[in-house]
Amino acid sequence: MSNMENLESQLTEKERQARIYDQAVESIRAQQVRRSARGYAVISSAMNYGEGALGDGAFGRISQGAKMFCILFAMLVPSLLVWRVLL
C-alpha cells in the first residue's frame, strides 16, 4: 500500500465524519426550533383563550356562565353540607 492510498482513505474518512457532524448539528438545531415553536404555540393559545373568554361572543358568554356557576356552587355547598350533616 502506497502512501497515496493511505492518504486517500484518511481524506474520505474525514469527509464522512464531517458529513455526520453536519447532520448531527442540523438535527440539534431543528430540535431547538421545534421546541421554541411549541412554546410560542402554547403562549399564543393561552392569550387567545383569555381574549376569547373576556369577549362578547358565544365563548365569552359560556365562560362567564361557567364562572358564575362555580362561584354560586362554592357559596351553596357549605350550607347544603350543614343541612345534610347537622340537621
Coordinates of N, CA, C and O in Angstrom, one line a residue:
M1 N 0.9 -1.2 0.0 CA 0.0 0.0 0.0 C 0.9 1.2 0.0 O 1.8 1.4 0.8
S2 N 0.6 2.1 -0.9 CA 1.5 3.3 -1.0 C 1.0 4.3 -0.1 O -0.1 4.3 0.4
N3 N 1.8 5.3 0.1 CA 1.5 6.4 0.9 C 0.3 7.2 0.4 O -0.5 7.8 1.1
M4 N 0.1 7.3 -0.9 CA -1.0 8.0 -1.6 C -2.3 7.3 -1.3 O -3.3 8.0 -1.0
E5 N -2.4 6.0 -1.3 CA -3.6 5.3 -1.0 C -4.0 5.5 0.5 O -5.2 5.6 0.8
N6 N -3.1 5.5 1.4 CA -3.3 5.7 2.8 C -3.9 7.1 3.0 O -4.8 7.3 3.8
L7 N -3.3 8.1 2.3 CA -3.8 9.5 2.5 C -5.2 9.6 1.9 O -6.0 10.3 2.5
E8 N -5.5 8.9 0.9 CA -6.8 9.0 0.3 C -7.9 8.4 1.2 O -9.0 9.0 1.4
S9 N -7.6 7.3 1.9 CA -8.5 6.7 2.8 C -8.7 7.6 4.0 O -9.9 7.7 4.5
Q10 N -7.7 8.3 4.4 CA -7.8 9.2 5.5 C -8.7 10.4 5.2 O -9.6 10.9 6.0
L11 N -8.6 10.9 3.9 CA -9.4 12.0 3.5 C -10.9 11.6 3.4 O -11.8 12.4 3.8
T12 N -11.2 10.4 2.8 CA -12.6 10.0 2.7 C -13.2 9.8 4.1 O -14.3 10.1 4.3
E13 N -12.4 9.3 5.1 CA -12.9 9.2 6.4 C -13.2 10.5 7.1 O -14.2 10.7 7.7
K14 N -12.4 11.5 6.8 CA -12.6 12.8 7.4 C -13.8 13.5 6.7 O -14.6 14.1 7.4
E15 N -14.0 13.2 5.5 CA -15.2 13.8 4.8 C -16.5 13.1 5.4 O -17.5 13.8 5.6
R16 N -16.4 11.8 5.6 CA -17.6 11.1 6.2 C -17.9 11.6 7.6 O -19.0 11.9 7.9
Q17 N -16.8 11.8 8.4 CA -17.0 12.4 9.7 C -17.6 13.8 9.7 O -18.5 14.1 10.5
A18 N -17.1 14.6 8.7 CA -17.6 15.9 8.6 C -19.1 15.9 8.2 O -19.9 16.7 8.7
R19 N -19.5 15.0 7.3 CA -20.9 14.9 6.9 C -21.8 14.5 8.1 O -22.9 15.1 8.4
I20 N -21.3 13.5 8.9 CA -22.1 13.1 10.0 C -22.2 14.2 11.1 O -23.3 14.4 11.7
Y21 N -21.1 14.9 11.3 CA -21.1 16.0 12.2 C -22.1 17.1 11.8 O -22.9 17.6 12.6
D22 N -22.1 17.4 10.5 CA -23.1 18.4 10.0 C -24.5 18.0 10.2 O -25.4 18.8 10.5
Q23 N -24.7 16.7 9.9 CA -26.1 16.2 10.1 C -26.5 16.2 11.5 O -27.7 16.6 11.8
A24 N -25.6 15.9 12.4 CA -26.0 16.0 13.9 C -26.3 17.4 14.3 O -27.2 17.6 15.1
V25 N -25.4 18.4 13.9 CA -25.7 19.8 14.3 C -27.0 20.2 13.7 O -27.8 20.9 14.4
E26 N -27.3 19.9 12.5 CA -28.6 20.3 11.9 C -29.8 19.7 12.6 O -30.8 20.3 12.8
S27 N -29.6 18.4 13.0 CA -30.7 17.8 13.8 C -30.9 18.5 15.1 O -32.1 18.7 15.5
I28 N -29.8 18.9 15.8 CA -30.0 19.6 17.1 C -30.6 20.9 16.9 O -31.5 21.3 17.6
R29 N -30.2 21.6 15.8 CA -30.9 23.0 15.5 C -32.3 22.8 15.2 O -33.2 23.6 15.7
A30 N -32.7 21.8 14.4 CA -34.1 21.6 14.1 C -34.9 21.2 15.4 O -36.1 21.7 15.5
Q31 N -34.3 20.5 16.3 CA -35.0 20.1 17.5 C -35.2 21.4 18.4 O -36.3 21.6 19.0
Q32 N -34.3 22.3 18.4 CA -34.4 23.5 19.1 C -35.5 24.4 18.5 O -36.3 25.0 19.3
V33 N -35.6 24.5 17.2 CA -36.6 25.3 16.5 C -38.0 24.7 16.8 O -38.9 25.4 17.1
R34 N -38.1 23.4 16.8 CA -39.4 22.8 17.1 C -39.8 23.0 18.6 O -41.0 23.3 18.9
R35 N -38.9 23.0 19.5 CA -39.1 23.2 20.9 C -39.6 24.7 21.1 O -40.6 24.9 21.8
S36 N -38.9 25.6 20.5 CA -39.4 27.0 20.6 C -40.7 27.3 20.0 O -41.5 28.1 20.4
A37 N -41.0 26.6 18.9 CA -42.3 26.8 18.2 C -43.4 26.3 19.1 O -44.5 26.8 19.1
R38 N -43.2 25.2 19.8 CA -44.2 24.7 20.7 C -44.4 25.7 21.8 O -45.6 25.9 22.2
G39 N -43.4 26.3 22.3 CA -43.6 27.3 23.3 C -44.4 28.5 22.8 O -45.3 29.0 23.5
Y40 N -44.1 29.0 21.6 CA -44.9 30.0 21.0 C -46.4 29.6 20.9 O -47.3 30.4 21.1
A41 N -46.6 28.4 20.5 CA -48.0 27.9 20.3 C -48.7 27.9 21.6 O -49.9 28.3 21.7
V42 N -48.1 27.5 22.7 CA -48.8 27.4 24.0 C -49.1 28.8 24.4 O -50.2 29.1 24.9
I43 N -48.2 29.8 24.3 CA -48.4 31.2 24.7 C -49.5 31.8 23.9 O -50.4 32.5 24.4
S44 N -49.5 31.5 22.6 CA -50.5 32.1 21.7 C -51.9 31.6 22.0 O -52.9 32.3 22.1
S45 N -52.0 30.3 22.3 CA -53.3 29.7 22.6 C -53.8 30.2 24.0 O -55.0 30.5 24.1
A46 N -52.9 30.4 24.9 CA -53.3 31.0 26.2 C -53.8 32.4 26.1 O -54.8 32.8 26.7
M47 N -53.1 33.2 25.3 CA -53.5 34.6 25.1 C -54.8 34.7 24.3 O -55.7 35.5 24.7
N48 N -55.0 33.8 23.3 CA -56.3 33.8 22.6 C -57.4 33.3 23.4 O -58.6 33.8 23.3
Y49 N -57.2 32.4 24.3 CA -58.2 31.9 25.2 C -58.7 33.1 26.1 O -59.9 33.3 26.3
G50 N -57.7 33.8 26.7 CA -58.0 34.9 27.5 C -58.8 36.0 26.8 O -59.8 36.5 27.4
E51 N -58.4 36.3 25.6 CA -59.2 37.3 24.8 C -60.6 36.8 24.5 O -61.6 37.5 24.5
G52 N -60.7 35.5 24.1 CA -62.0 35.0 23.8 C -62.9 34.8 25.0 O -64.1 35.1 24.9
A53 N -62.4 34.5 26.1 CA -63.2 34.3 27.3 C -63.7 35.7 27.9 O -64.7 35.7 28.5
L54 N -63.0 36.8 27.6 CA -63.4 38.1 28.0 C -64.2 38.8 27.0 O -64.7 39.9 27.3
G55 N -64.4 38.3 25.8 CA -65.1 38.9 24.8 C -66.6 38.8 24.9 O -67.2 38.3 25.9
D56 N -67.3 39.4 23.9 CA -68.8 39.4 23.9 C -69.4 38.2 23.0 O -70.6 38.2 22.9
G57 N -68.6 37.4 22.5 CA -69.0 36.3 21.7 C -69.6 35.2 22.5 O -69.8 35.2 23.7
A58 N -70.0 34.1 21.8 CA -70.6 32.9 22.4 C -69.7 32.3 23.5 O -70.1 31.9 24.6
F59 N -68.4 32.2 23.1 CA -67.5 31.6 24.1 C -67.3 32.5 25.3 O -67.2 32.0 26.4
G60 N -67.4 33.8 25.2 CA -67.3 34.7 26.3 C -68.5 34.5 27.2 O -68.4 34.5 28.4
R61 N -69.7 34.4 26.6 CA -70.9 34.2 27.4 C -70.9 32.9 28.2 O -71.2 32.8 29.3
I62 N -70.4 31.8 27.5 CA -70.4 30.5 28.1 C -69.3 30.5 29.2 O -69.6 29.9 30.3
S63 N -68.2 31.1 29.0 CA -67.2 31.2 30.0 C -67.7 32.0 31.3 O -67.4 31.6 32.4
Q64 N -68.4 33.1 31.0 CA -68.9 33.9 32.1 C -69.9 33.1 32.9 O -70.0 33.1 34.1
G65 N -70.8 32.3 32.2 CA -71.8 31.5 32.9 C -71.1 30.4 33.7 O -71.6 30.1 34.8
A66 N -70.1 29.8 33.2 CA -69.4 28.7 33.9 C -68.7 29.3 35.2 O -68.7 28.7 36.2
K67 N -68.2 30.5 35.1 CA -67.6 31.2 36.3 C -68.6 31.4 37.3 O -68.4 31.2 38.5
M68 N -69.8 31.9 36.9 CA -70.9 32.2 37.8 C -71.4 30.9 38.5 O -71.7 30.9 39.7
F69 N -71.5 29.9 37.7 CA -71.9 28.6 38.3 C -71.0 28.1 39.4 O -71.4 27.7 40.4
C70 N -69.7 28.2 39.1 CA -68.7 27.8 40.1 C -68.7 28.6 41.3 O -68.6 28.1 42.4
I71 N -68.9 29.9 41.2 CA -69.0 30.8 42.4 C -70.2 30.5 43.2 O -70.2 30.3 44.4
L72 N -71.4 30.3 42.5 CA -72.6 30.0 43.2 C -72.5 28.6 43.9 O -73.0 28.5 45.0
F73 N -71.9 27.7 43.2 CA -71.8 26.3 43.8 C -70.9 26.4 45.0 O -71.3 25.8 46.0
A74 N -69.8 27.1 45.0 CA -69.0 27.3 46.1 C -69.7 28.0 47.3 O -69.3 27.7 48.5
M75 N -70.6 28.8 47.0 CA -71.3 29.5 48.1 C -72.4 28.6 48.7 O -72.7 28.7 49.9
L76 N -73.0 27.7 47.9 CA -74.1 26.9 48.3 C -73.6 25.6 49.0 O -74.4 25.1 49.9
V77 N -72.5 25.1 48.7 CA -72.0 23.8 49.3 C -71.9 23.8 50.8 O -72.4 22.9 51.4
P78 N -71.4 24.9 51.4 CA -71.3 24.8 52.9 C -72.7 24.7 53.6 O -72.9 24.0 54.5
S79 N -73.6 25.5 53.1 CA -74.9 25.5 53.7 C -75.6 24.2 53.4 O -76.3 23.6 54.3
L80 N -75.5 23.6 52.2 CA -76.1 22.3 52.0 C -75.4 21.2 52.8 O -76.2 20.3 53.3
L81 N -74.1 21.3 53.1 CA -73.5 20.3 53.9 C -73.9 20.4 55.4 O -74.1 19.4 56.1
V82 N -74.2 21.7 55.8 CA -74.7 21.9 57.2 C -76.0 21.2 57.3 O -76.3 20.6 58.3
W83 N -76.9 21.5 56.4 CA -78.3 20.9 56.4 C -78.2 19.4 56.4 O -79.0 18.7 57.1
R84 N -77.3 18.8 55.6 CA -77.3 17.4 55.4 C -76.7 16.7 56.6 O -77.1 15.7 57.1
V85 N -75.6 17.3 57.2 CA -74.8 16.6 58.2 C -75.4 16.9 59.6 O -75.6 16.1 60.5
L86 N -75.6 18.2 59.9 CA -76.0 18.6 61.2 C -77.5 18.6 61.5 O -77.9 18.4 62.6
L87 N -78.3 18.8 60.5 CA -79.8 18.8 60.8 C -80.5 17.6 60.4 O -80.2 16.7 59.7

